[in-house]
Amino acid sequence: MGIQKDKNVTVSALFGVAVLLFFWGGINWFISGVEPNRLGVMLCLSGFVYVALGILAYRTRLLAALLGALLYAAFLTFECIFDINHGVNLLMTGLFFKIPIIILLLAAAVSPLKCSIKYKTVIGTLVIAIVISQGYLAHALWLNALWKTEVSVQAVSSGAEQSRRDFKNGKLRLYDFHGENTENKFSGRYEGQFEIWHAEYHPAVYAQKVAEEKWVEGYNQLMKLQSSQLSDPATDGEKSK
């Protein structure tokens, strides 16, 4: 009787992922010198995890494959958000290892399915297309979050600077929103010592809307802070000394 070949593709694929991770981590470790870097340690530890998943695949192939795919997706997500300014560039490094790992994980997940090679190929193609589309979506969301953060910081800073100038010139104002408005207008109302002005506002244009809201936020916060410091009894007492 001949030797029966092992047809458990999931086990072989997961062990293959472990080997690639060990090799990748070893290269990072070697390049970094005597002290191992964080990525090299993480890759080597991940290799042991995939060895364990390969052993698990002898009992339950689909579960082991799905766990392996989820863990690697979590690793890629962590790599992308680890450095918000260079996350996408960092994600694009190491493609020599990442692409084979993704192919092996895809083979590990598809092989337990009880269907013909033809359907497995179709499923694999659809999964790759979904992963690529989700990657582009994540990239777009990341850029949007980064853009919104930068716009918010600049707008708050600009509003605070205008508030500082107005306070110095004796203009005590607070801004609010009163629908779409093409220019700053005095509302005719007062709130204590402050004049209430309707701020310029273009809610239909998202980028302008965010910037204008953050500008008003920065302006009002600093104006209230400056006014409270000026009228603080403790501050007045210190000045009188």
Short mmCIF file of C-alpha atoms in Angstrom, two decimals:
data_model
loop_
_atom_site.label_atom_id
_atom_site.label_comp_id
_atom_site.label_asym_id
_atom_site.label_seq_id
_atom_site.Cartn_x
_atom_site.Cartn_y
_atom_site.Cartn_z
CA MET A 1 0.00 0.00 0.00
CA GLY A 2 1.43 3.44 -0.97
CA ILE A 3 1.80 6.34 1.42
CA GLN A 4 -1.38 8.47 1.52
CA LYS A 5 -0.71 12.12 0.84
CA ASP A 6 -1.89 14.73 3.34
CA LYS A 7 -4.68 16.70 1.67
CA ASN A 8 -5.16 19.16 4.54
CA VAL A 9 -4.31 22.33 2.63
CA THR A 10 -5.32 24.49 5.58
CA VAL A 11 -2.64 22.96 7.81
CA SER A 12 0.04 23.39 5.16
CA ALA A 13 -1.01 26.98 4.44
CA LEU A 14 -1.01 28.02 8.11
CA PHE A 15 2.40 26.42 8.67
CA GLY A 16 3.58 28.26 5.55
CA VAL A 17 2.38 31.55 7.03
CA ALA A 18 4.28 30.75 10.24
CA VAL A 19 7.50 30.11 8.28
CA LEU A 20 7.15 33.40 6.39
CA LEU A 21 6.53 35.31 9.62
CA PHE A 22 9.56 33.73 11.30
CA PHE A 23 11.71 34.57 8.28
CA TRP A 24 10.35 38.13 8.04
CA GLY A 25 10.78 38.72 11.76
CA GLY A 26 14.32 37.29 11.66
CA ILE A 27 15.29 39.69 8.88
CA ASN A 28 13.93 42.66 10.85
CA TRP A 29 15.75 41.43 13.93
CA PHE A 30 19.01 41.09 11.99
CA ILE A 31 18.70 44.53 10.39
CA SER A 32 17.97 46.25 13.72
CA GLY A 33 21.18 44.87 15.26
CA VAL A 34 21.60 43.53 18.77
CA GLU A 35 18.38 45.03 20.15
CA PRO A 36 15.27 43.60 18.44
CA ASN A 37 12.75 46.10 17.14
CA ARG A 38 9.04 45.94 17.94
CA LEU A 39 8.02 44.71 14.50
CA GLY A 40 10.53 41.85 14.51
CA VAL A 41 9.37 40.64 17.92
CA MET A 42 5.71 40.89 16.90
CA LEU A 43 6.31 38.93 13.70
CA CYS A 44 8.18 36.14 15.50
CA LEU A 45 5.49 35.85 18.17
CA SER A 46 2.86 35.78 15.43
CA GLY A 47 4.73 32.89 13.84
CA PHE A 48 4.21 30.80 16.98
CA VAL A 49 0.51 31.72 16.92
CA TYR A 50 0.18 30.40 13.37
CA VAL A 51 1.99 27.20 14.32
CA ALA A 52 -0.69 26.72 16.98
CA LEU A 53 -3.41 27.46 14.42
CA GLY A 54 -1.87 24.93 12.06
CA ILE A 55 -2.12 22.30 14.79
CA LEU A 56 -5.71 23.38 15.47
CA ALA A 57 -6.49 22.93 11.77
CA TYR A 58 -6.04 19.14 12.15
CA ARG A 59 -9.28 19.22 14.15
CA THR A 60 -11.23 22.15 12.71
CA ARG A 61 -9.94 23.55 9.45
CA LEU A 62 -12.39 26.38 8.79
CA LEU A 63 -12.21 27.83 12.31
CA ALA A 64 -8.40 27.81 12.29
CA ALA A 65 -8.33 29.47 8.87
CA LEU A 66 -10.81 32.18 9.86
CA LEU A 67 -8.90 32.90 13.08
CA GLY A 68 -5.68 33.18 11.09
CA ALA A 69 -7.28 35.60 8.62
CA LEU A 70 -8.77 37.74 11.40
CA LEU A 71 -5.46 37.91 13.28
CA TYR A 72 -3.57 38.97 10.18
CA ALA A 73 -6.24 41.58 9.37
CA ALA A 74 -5.84 42.91 12.93
CA PHE A 75 -2.06 43.08 12.42
CA LEU A 76 -2.46 45.07 9.19
CA THR A 77 -4.94 47.41 10.90
CA PHE A 78 -2.54 47.98 13.79
CA GLU A 79 0.26 48.66 11.34
CA CYS A 80 -1.88 51.23 9.51
CA ILE A 81 -2.92 53.18 12.63
CA PHE A 82 0.39 52.82 14.51
CA ASP A 83 1.62 56.04 12.91
CA ILE A 84 -1.24 58.20 11.67
CA ASN A 85 1.05 60.29 9.45
CA HIS A 86 2.79 57.35 7.73
CA GLY A 87 0.39 54.48 8.36
CA VAL A 88 -0.51 53.85 4.73
CA ASN A 89 3.13 54.01 3.64
CA LEU A 90 4.01 51.56 6.42
CA LEU A 91 1.22 49.29 5.25
CA MET A 92 2.79 49.15 1.79
CA THR A 93 6.16 47.92 3.09
CA GLY A 94 7.07 44.23 3.20
CA LEU A 95 4.84 43.30 0.24
CA PHE A 96 7.32 40.54 -0.63
CA PHE A 97 6.03 38.74 2.49
CA LYS A 98 2.52 40.18 2.81
CA ILE A 99 1.23 39.09 -0.59
CA PRO A 100 2.24 35.39 -0.17
CA ILE A 101 0.80 35.41 3.38
CA ILE A 102 -2.53 36.74 2.12
CA ILE A 103 -2.59 34.11 -0.67
CA LEU A 104 -1.84 31.32 1.83
CA LEU A 105 -4.54 32.54 4.22
CA LEU A 106 -7.00 32.71 1.35
CA ALA A 107 -6.13 29.14 0.35
CA ALA A 108 -6.49 28.05 3.98
CA ALA A 109 -9.97 29.58 4.19
CA VAL A 110 -11.23 28.33 0.82
CA SER A 111 -9.90 24.75 0.94
CA PRO A 112 -12.31 23.50 3.66
CA LEU A 113 -15.33 24.53 1.58
CA LYS A 114 -17.08 21.56 0.02
CA CYS A 115 -17.39 22.71 -3.57
CA SER A 116 -15.61 22.28 -6.86
CA ILE A 117 -12.33 23.98 -7.81
CA LYS A 118 -14.30 26.23 -10.14
CA TYR A 119 -16.48 27.62 -7.36
CA LYS A 120 -13.51 27.91 -5.00
CA THR A 121 -11.74 30.04 -7.62
CA VAL A 122 -14.78 32.29 -7.96
CA ILE A 123 -15.06 32.63 -4.17
CA GLY A 124 -11.35 33.40 -3.86
CA THR A 125 -11.59 36.08 -6.58
CA LEU A 126 -14.58 37.69 -4.87
CA VAL A 127 -12.80 37.68 -1.51
CA ILE A 128 -9.73 39.36 -3.04
CA ALA A 129 -11.96 41.98 -4.69
CA ILE A 130 -13.73 42.66 -1.38
CA VAL A 131 -10.44 42.95 0.50
CA ILE A 132 -9.05 45.39 -2.09
CA SER A 133 -12.22 47.51 -2.05
CA GLN A 134 -12.23 47.58 1.75
CA GLY A 135 -8.59 48.62 1.67
CA TYR A 136 -9.41 51.58 -0.58
CA LEU A 137 -12.36 52.46 1.69
CA ALA A 138 -10.15 52.35 4.79
CA HIS A 139 -7.60 54.54 3.01
CA ALA A 140 -10.29 57.07 2.09
CA LEU A 141 -11.64 57.14 5.66
CA TRP A 142 -8.12 57.57 7.02
CA LEU A 143 -7.46 60.52 4.68
CA ASN A 144 -10.81 62.06 5.62
CA ALA A 145 -10.04 61.77 9.34
CA LEU A 146 -6.56 63.23 8.84
CA TRP A 147 -7.93 66.11 6.74
CA LYS A 148 -10.66 66.87 9.28
CA THR A 149 -8.13 66.91 12.12
CA GLU A 150 -5.84 69.32 10.30
CA VAL A 151 -8.69 71.63 9.28
CA SER A 152 -10.08 71.62 12.84
CA VAL A 153 -6.72 72.51 14.38
CA GLN A 154 -6.13 75.36 11.93
CA ALA A 155 -9.66 76.73 12.31
CA VAL A 156 -9.58 76.64 16.13
CA SER A 157 -6.20 78.38 16.09
CA SER A 158 -7.49 81.06 13.70
CA GLY A 159 -10.61 81.64 15.79
CA ALA A 160 -8.57 81.91 18.99
CA GLU A 161 -6.20 84.42 17.38
CA GLN A 162 -9.13 86.60 16.25
CA SER A 163 -10.64 86.34 19.73
CA ARG A 164 -7.37 87.52 21.25
CA ARG A 165 -7.26 90.56 18.96
CA ASP A 166 -10.91 91.45 19.58
CA PHE A 167 -10.52 91.18 23.34
CA LYS A 168 -7.44 93.38 23.25
CA ASN A 169 -9.42 95.99 21.28
CA GLY A 170 -12.31 95.86 23.77
CA LYS A 171 -14.70 93.91 21.54
CA LEU A 172 -16.53 91.39 23.73
CA ARG A 173 -18.37 89.08 21.37
CA LEU A 174 -19.66 85.55 21.17
CA TYR A 175 -20.67 83.86 17.96
CA ASP A 176 -23.52 81.46 17.24
CA PHE A 177 -25.14 80.06 14.11
CA HIS A 178 -28.42 81.23 12.66
CA GLY A 179 -28.83 79.23 9.50
CA GLU A 180 -26.88 79.92 6.34
CA ASN A 181 -25.10 83.24 6.55
CA THR A 182 -22.69 84.89 4.11
CA GLU A 183 -21.07 87.25 6.65
CA ASN A 184 -20.75 87.92 10.38
CA LYS A 185 -23.74 89.95 11.63
CA PHE A 186 -24.71 91.42 14.98
CA SER A 187 -27.90 89.73 16.19
CA GLY A 188 -29.04 92.62 18.39
CA ARG A 189 -28.87 90.40 21.48
CA TYR A 190 -26.56 90.40 24.49
CA GLU A 191 -25.45 87.69 26.87
CA GLY A 192 -24.16 89.46 29.92
CA GLN A 193 -21.31 91.66 28.75
CA PHE A 194 -21.04 89.90 25.38
CA GLU A 195 -22.58 90.92 22.10
CA ILE A 196 -24.07 87.91 20.28
CA TRP A 197 -23.11 87.75 16.63
CA HIS A 198 -24.35 85.39 13.95
CA ALA A 199 -21.28 83.76 12.39
CA GLU A 200 -20.70 83.26 8.70
CA TYR A 201 -22.00 79.78 7.93
CA HIS A 202 -22.24 77.59 4.83
CA PRO A 203 -23.77 74.27 5.98
CA ALA A 204 -24.19 72.99 2.42
CA VAL A 205 -20.40 72.85 1.88
CA TYR A 206 -19.05 70.20 4.25
CA ALA A 207 -15.43 71.37 4.35
CA GLN A 208 -16.43 74.99 4.95
CA LYS A 209 -19.03 73.93 7.54
CA VAL A 210 -16.43 72.04 9.60
CA ALA A 211 -13.94 74.91 9.43
CA GLU A 212 -16.53 77.54 10.42
CA GLU A 213 -17.84 75.50 13.35
CA LYS A 214 -14.35 74.93 14.69
CA TRP A 215 -13.48 78.60 14.20
CA VAL A 216 -16.46 79.65 16.34
CA GLU A 217 -15.55 77.02 18.94
CA GLY A 218 -12.00 78.34 19.26
CA TYR A 219 -13.15 81.97 19.30
CA ASN A 220 -15.84 81.54 21.97
CA GLN A 221 -13.72 79.38 24.26
CA LEU A 222 -10.85 81.86 24.40
CA MET A 223 -13.16 84.87 24.68
CA LYS A 224 -14.92 83.37 27.72
CA LEU A 225 -11.59 82.38 29.24
CA GLN A 226 -10.10 85.86 28.82
CA SER A 227 -13.22 87.49 30.25
CA SER A 228 -13.31 85.17 33.27
CA GLN A 229 -9.66 85.86 34.03
CA LEU A 230 -10.25 89.59 33.82
CA SER A 231 -13.19 89.49 36.25
CA ASP A 232 -11.75 86.84 38.60
CA PRO A 233 -11.65 88.30 42.15
CA ALA A 234 -8.54 86.31 42.98
CA THR A 235 -6.79 87.77 39.97
CA ASP A 236 -7.88 91.27 40.93
CA GLY A 237 -6.58 90.71 44.46
CA GLU A 238 -3.20 89.62 43.20
CA LYS A 239 -2.99 92.66 40.95
CA SER A 240 -3.84 94.99 43.83
CA LYS A 241 -0.93 93.60 45.84
#
